[in-house]
Tab-separated table of C-alpha atoms and ligand atoms in Angstrom:
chain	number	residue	atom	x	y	z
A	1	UNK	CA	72.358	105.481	32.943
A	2	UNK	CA	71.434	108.784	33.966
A	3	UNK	CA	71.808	110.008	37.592
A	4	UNK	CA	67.553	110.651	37.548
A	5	UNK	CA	67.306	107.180	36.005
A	6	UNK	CA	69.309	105.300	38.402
A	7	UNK	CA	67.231	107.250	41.434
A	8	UNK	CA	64.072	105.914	40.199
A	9	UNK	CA	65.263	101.949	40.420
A	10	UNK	CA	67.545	102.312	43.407
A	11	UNK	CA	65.305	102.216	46.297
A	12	UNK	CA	63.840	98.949	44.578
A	13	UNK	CA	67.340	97.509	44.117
A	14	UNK	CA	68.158	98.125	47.603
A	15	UNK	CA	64.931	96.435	48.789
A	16	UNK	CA	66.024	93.571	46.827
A	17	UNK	CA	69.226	93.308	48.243
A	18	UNK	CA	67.732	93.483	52.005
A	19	UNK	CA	65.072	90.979	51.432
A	20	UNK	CA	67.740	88.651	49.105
A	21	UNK	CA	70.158	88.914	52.694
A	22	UNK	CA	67.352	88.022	54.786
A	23	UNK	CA	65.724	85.434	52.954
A	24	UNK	CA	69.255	83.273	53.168
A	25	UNK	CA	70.162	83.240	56.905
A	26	UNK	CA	70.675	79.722	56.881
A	27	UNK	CA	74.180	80.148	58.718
A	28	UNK	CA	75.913	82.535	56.659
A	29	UNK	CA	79.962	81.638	57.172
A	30	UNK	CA	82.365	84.318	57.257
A	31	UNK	CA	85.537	84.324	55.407
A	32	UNK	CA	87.809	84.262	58.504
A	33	UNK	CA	86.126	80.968	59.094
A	34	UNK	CA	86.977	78.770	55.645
A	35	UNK	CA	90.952	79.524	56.856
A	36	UNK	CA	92.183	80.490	53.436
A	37	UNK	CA	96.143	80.825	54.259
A	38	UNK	CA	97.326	83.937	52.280
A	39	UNK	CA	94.254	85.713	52.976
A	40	UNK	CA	95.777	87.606	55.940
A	41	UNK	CA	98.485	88.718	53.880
A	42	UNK	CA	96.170	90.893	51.889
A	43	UNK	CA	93.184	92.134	54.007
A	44	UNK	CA	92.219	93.105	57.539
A	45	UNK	CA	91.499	90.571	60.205
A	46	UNK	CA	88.374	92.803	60.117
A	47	UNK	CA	87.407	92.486	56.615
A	48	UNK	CA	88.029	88.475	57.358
A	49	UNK	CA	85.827	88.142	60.034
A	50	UNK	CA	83.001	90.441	58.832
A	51	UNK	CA	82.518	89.308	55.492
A	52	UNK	CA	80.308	86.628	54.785
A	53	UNK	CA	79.745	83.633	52.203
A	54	UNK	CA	76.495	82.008	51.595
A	55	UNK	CA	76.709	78.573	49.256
A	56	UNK	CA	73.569	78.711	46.850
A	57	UNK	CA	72.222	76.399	43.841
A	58	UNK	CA	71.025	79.253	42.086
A	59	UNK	CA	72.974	82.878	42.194
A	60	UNK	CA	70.337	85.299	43.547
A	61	UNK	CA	70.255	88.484	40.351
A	62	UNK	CA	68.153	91.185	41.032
A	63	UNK	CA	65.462	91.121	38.084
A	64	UNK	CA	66.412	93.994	36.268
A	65	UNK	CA	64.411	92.448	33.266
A	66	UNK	CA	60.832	92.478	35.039
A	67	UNK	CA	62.259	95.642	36.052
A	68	UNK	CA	62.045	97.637	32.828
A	69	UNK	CA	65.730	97.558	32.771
A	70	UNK	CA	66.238	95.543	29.279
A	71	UNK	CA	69.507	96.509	28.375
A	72	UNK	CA	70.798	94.878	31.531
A	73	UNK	CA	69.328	91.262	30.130
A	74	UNK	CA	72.468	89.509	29.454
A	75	UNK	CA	73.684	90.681	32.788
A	76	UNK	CA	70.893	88.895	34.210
A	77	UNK	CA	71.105	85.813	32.288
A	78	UNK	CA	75.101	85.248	32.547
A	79	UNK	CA	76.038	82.218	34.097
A	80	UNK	CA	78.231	83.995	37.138
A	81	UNK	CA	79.972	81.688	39.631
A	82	UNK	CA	79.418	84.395	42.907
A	83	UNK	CA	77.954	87.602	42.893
A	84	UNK	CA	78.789	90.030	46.414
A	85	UNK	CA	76.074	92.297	48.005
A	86	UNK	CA	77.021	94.881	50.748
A	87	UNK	CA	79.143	92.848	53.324
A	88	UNK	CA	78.412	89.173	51.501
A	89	UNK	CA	78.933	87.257	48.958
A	90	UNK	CA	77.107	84.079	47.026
A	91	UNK	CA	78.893	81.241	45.591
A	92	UNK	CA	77.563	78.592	43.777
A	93	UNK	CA	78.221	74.972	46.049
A	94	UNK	CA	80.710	73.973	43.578
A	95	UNK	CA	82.946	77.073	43.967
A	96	UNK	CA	83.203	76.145	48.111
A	97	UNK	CA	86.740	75.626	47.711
A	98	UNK	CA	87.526	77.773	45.311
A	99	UNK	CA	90.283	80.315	47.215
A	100	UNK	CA	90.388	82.657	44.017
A	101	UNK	CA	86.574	83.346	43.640
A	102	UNK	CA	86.476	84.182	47.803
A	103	UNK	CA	89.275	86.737	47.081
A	104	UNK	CA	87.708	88.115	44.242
A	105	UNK	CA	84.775	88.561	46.025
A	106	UNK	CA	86.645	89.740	48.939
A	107	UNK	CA	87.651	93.087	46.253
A	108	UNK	CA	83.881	93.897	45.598
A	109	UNK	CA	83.162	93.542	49.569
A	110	UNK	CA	85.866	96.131	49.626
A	111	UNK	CA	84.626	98.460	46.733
A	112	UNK	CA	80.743	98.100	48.410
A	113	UNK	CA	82.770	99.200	51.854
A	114	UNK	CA	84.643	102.502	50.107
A	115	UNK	CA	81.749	103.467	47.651
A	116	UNK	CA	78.525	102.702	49.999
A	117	UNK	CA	75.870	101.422	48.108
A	118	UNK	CA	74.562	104.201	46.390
A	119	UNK	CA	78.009	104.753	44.517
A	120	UNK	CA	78.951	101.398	44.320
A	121	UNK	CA	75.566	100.356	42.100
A	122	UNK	CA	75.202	103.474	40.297
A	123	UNK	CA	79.265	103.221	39.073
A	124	UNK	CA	78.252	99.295	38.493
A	125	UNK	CA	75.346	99.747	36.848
A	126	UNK	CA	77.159	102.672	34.310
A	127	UNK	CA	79.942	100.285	33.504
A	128	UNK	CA	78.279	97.410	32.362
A	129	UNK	CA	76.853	99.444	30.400
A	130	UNK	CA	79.373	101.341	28.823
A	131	UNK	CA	82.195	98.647	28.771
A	132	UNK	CA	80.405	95.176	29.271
A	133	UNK	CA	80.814	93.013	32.359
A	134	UNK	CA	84.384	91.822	32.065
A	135	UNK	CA	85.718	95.290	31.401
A	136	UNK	CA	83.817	97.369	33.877
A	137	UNK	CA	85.945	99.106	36.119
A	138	UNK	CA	85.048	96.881	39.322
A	139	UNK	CA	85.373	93.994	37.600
A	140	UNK	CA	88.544	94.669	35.568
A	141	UNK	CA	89.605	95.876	39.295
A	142	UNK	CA	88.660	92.592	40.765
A	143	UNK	CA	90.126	90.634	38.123
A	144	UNK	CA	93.589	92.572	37.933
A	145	UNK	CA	93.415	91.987	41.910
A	146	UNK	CA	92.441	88.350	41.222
A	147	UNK	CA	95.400	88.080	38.529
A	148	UNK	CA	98.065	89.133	40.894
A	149	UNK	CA	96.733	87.156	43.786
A	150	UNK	CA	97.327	83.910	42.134
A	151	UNK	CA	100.870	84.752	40.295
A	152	UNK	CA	101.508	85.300	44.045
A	153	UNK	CA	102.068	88.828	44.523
A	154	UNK	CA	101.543	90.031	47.772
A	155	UNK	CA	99.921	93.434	48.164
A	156	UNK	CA	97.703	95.205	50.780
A	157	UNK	CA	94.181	95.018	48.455
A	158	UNK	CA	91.940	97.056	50.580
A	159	UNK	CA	94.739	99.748	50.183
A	160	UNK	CA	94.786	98.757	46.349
A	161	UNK	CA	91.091	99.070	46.452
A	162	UNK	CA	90.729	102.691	47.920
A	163	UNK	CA	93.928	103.844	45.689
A	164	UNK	CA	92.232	102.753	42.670
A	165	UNK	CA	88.554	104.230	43.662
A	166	UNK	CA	89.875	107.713	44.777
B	1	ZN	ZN1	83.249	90.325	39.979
């Protein structure tokens, strides 16, 4: 996706994001909150306590088909379990418990943090489209992350997160 491309659909993507965070106030929790024990050991009691989960039926995906934006159709139609946007993240009800989707989640709440918004959809967008989802760089990130967490490695991941980005 070119730079001029991506210009013309951000401001619409961002709108979506806004009115997708407004629309579901219905008591966001924040991460700090659902006492996940290790969590501590790998971010910031800030990260923790500003991040936020909202439980959903239905995954909210920006309609990047309606859009004009075909080649991003099987993006849209995957069956994802949580998706993150800015400072929170969207879990299907089944996946309340699930300690291993929060802190993969947690990684892209990071990677929104260090890249702002502008960098951290424009890099998203370019590698799904150059690698596929599971390879992108901020998933394969996430999921490396994700990997490590649960053979029980302990590491600092926001430190992880910025080393990797820069
Ligand atoms: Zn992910």
């Amino acid at each position: 996706m070119t730079p001029e491309e991506f210009q013309k659909y951000y401001p619409r993507l961002l709108g979506w994001i806004d009115a997708t965070l407004r629309a579901h106030p219905g008591n966001p929790r924040t991460v700090a909150s659902r006492g996940f024990p290790r969590f501590p050991l790998y971010f910031s009691a800030d990260t923790l306590t500003s991040a936020k989960v909202v439980l959903v039926d239905q995954l909210p995906i920006p309609p990047l088909l309606s859009w004009g934006l075909t080649r991003f159709a099987e993006f849209e139609r995957a069956n994802f379990n949580g998706i993150t946007y800015l400072n929170t993240f969207f879990l299907k009800r089944d996946q309340e418990n699930n300690e291993v989707i929060h802190f993969h989640e947690l990684i892209h709440i990071i990677q929104w943090r260090i890249l702002g918004p502008k960098r951290f959809l424009f890099s998203y967008a370019n590698g799904l489209e150059d690698f596929g989802y599971r390879d992108s760089p901020l998933e394969a990130m996430a999921y490396d992350a994700e990997a490590a967490f649960t053979a029980k490695d302990i590491f600092d991941a926001e430190k992880m997160v910025a080393r990797k980005l820069s």
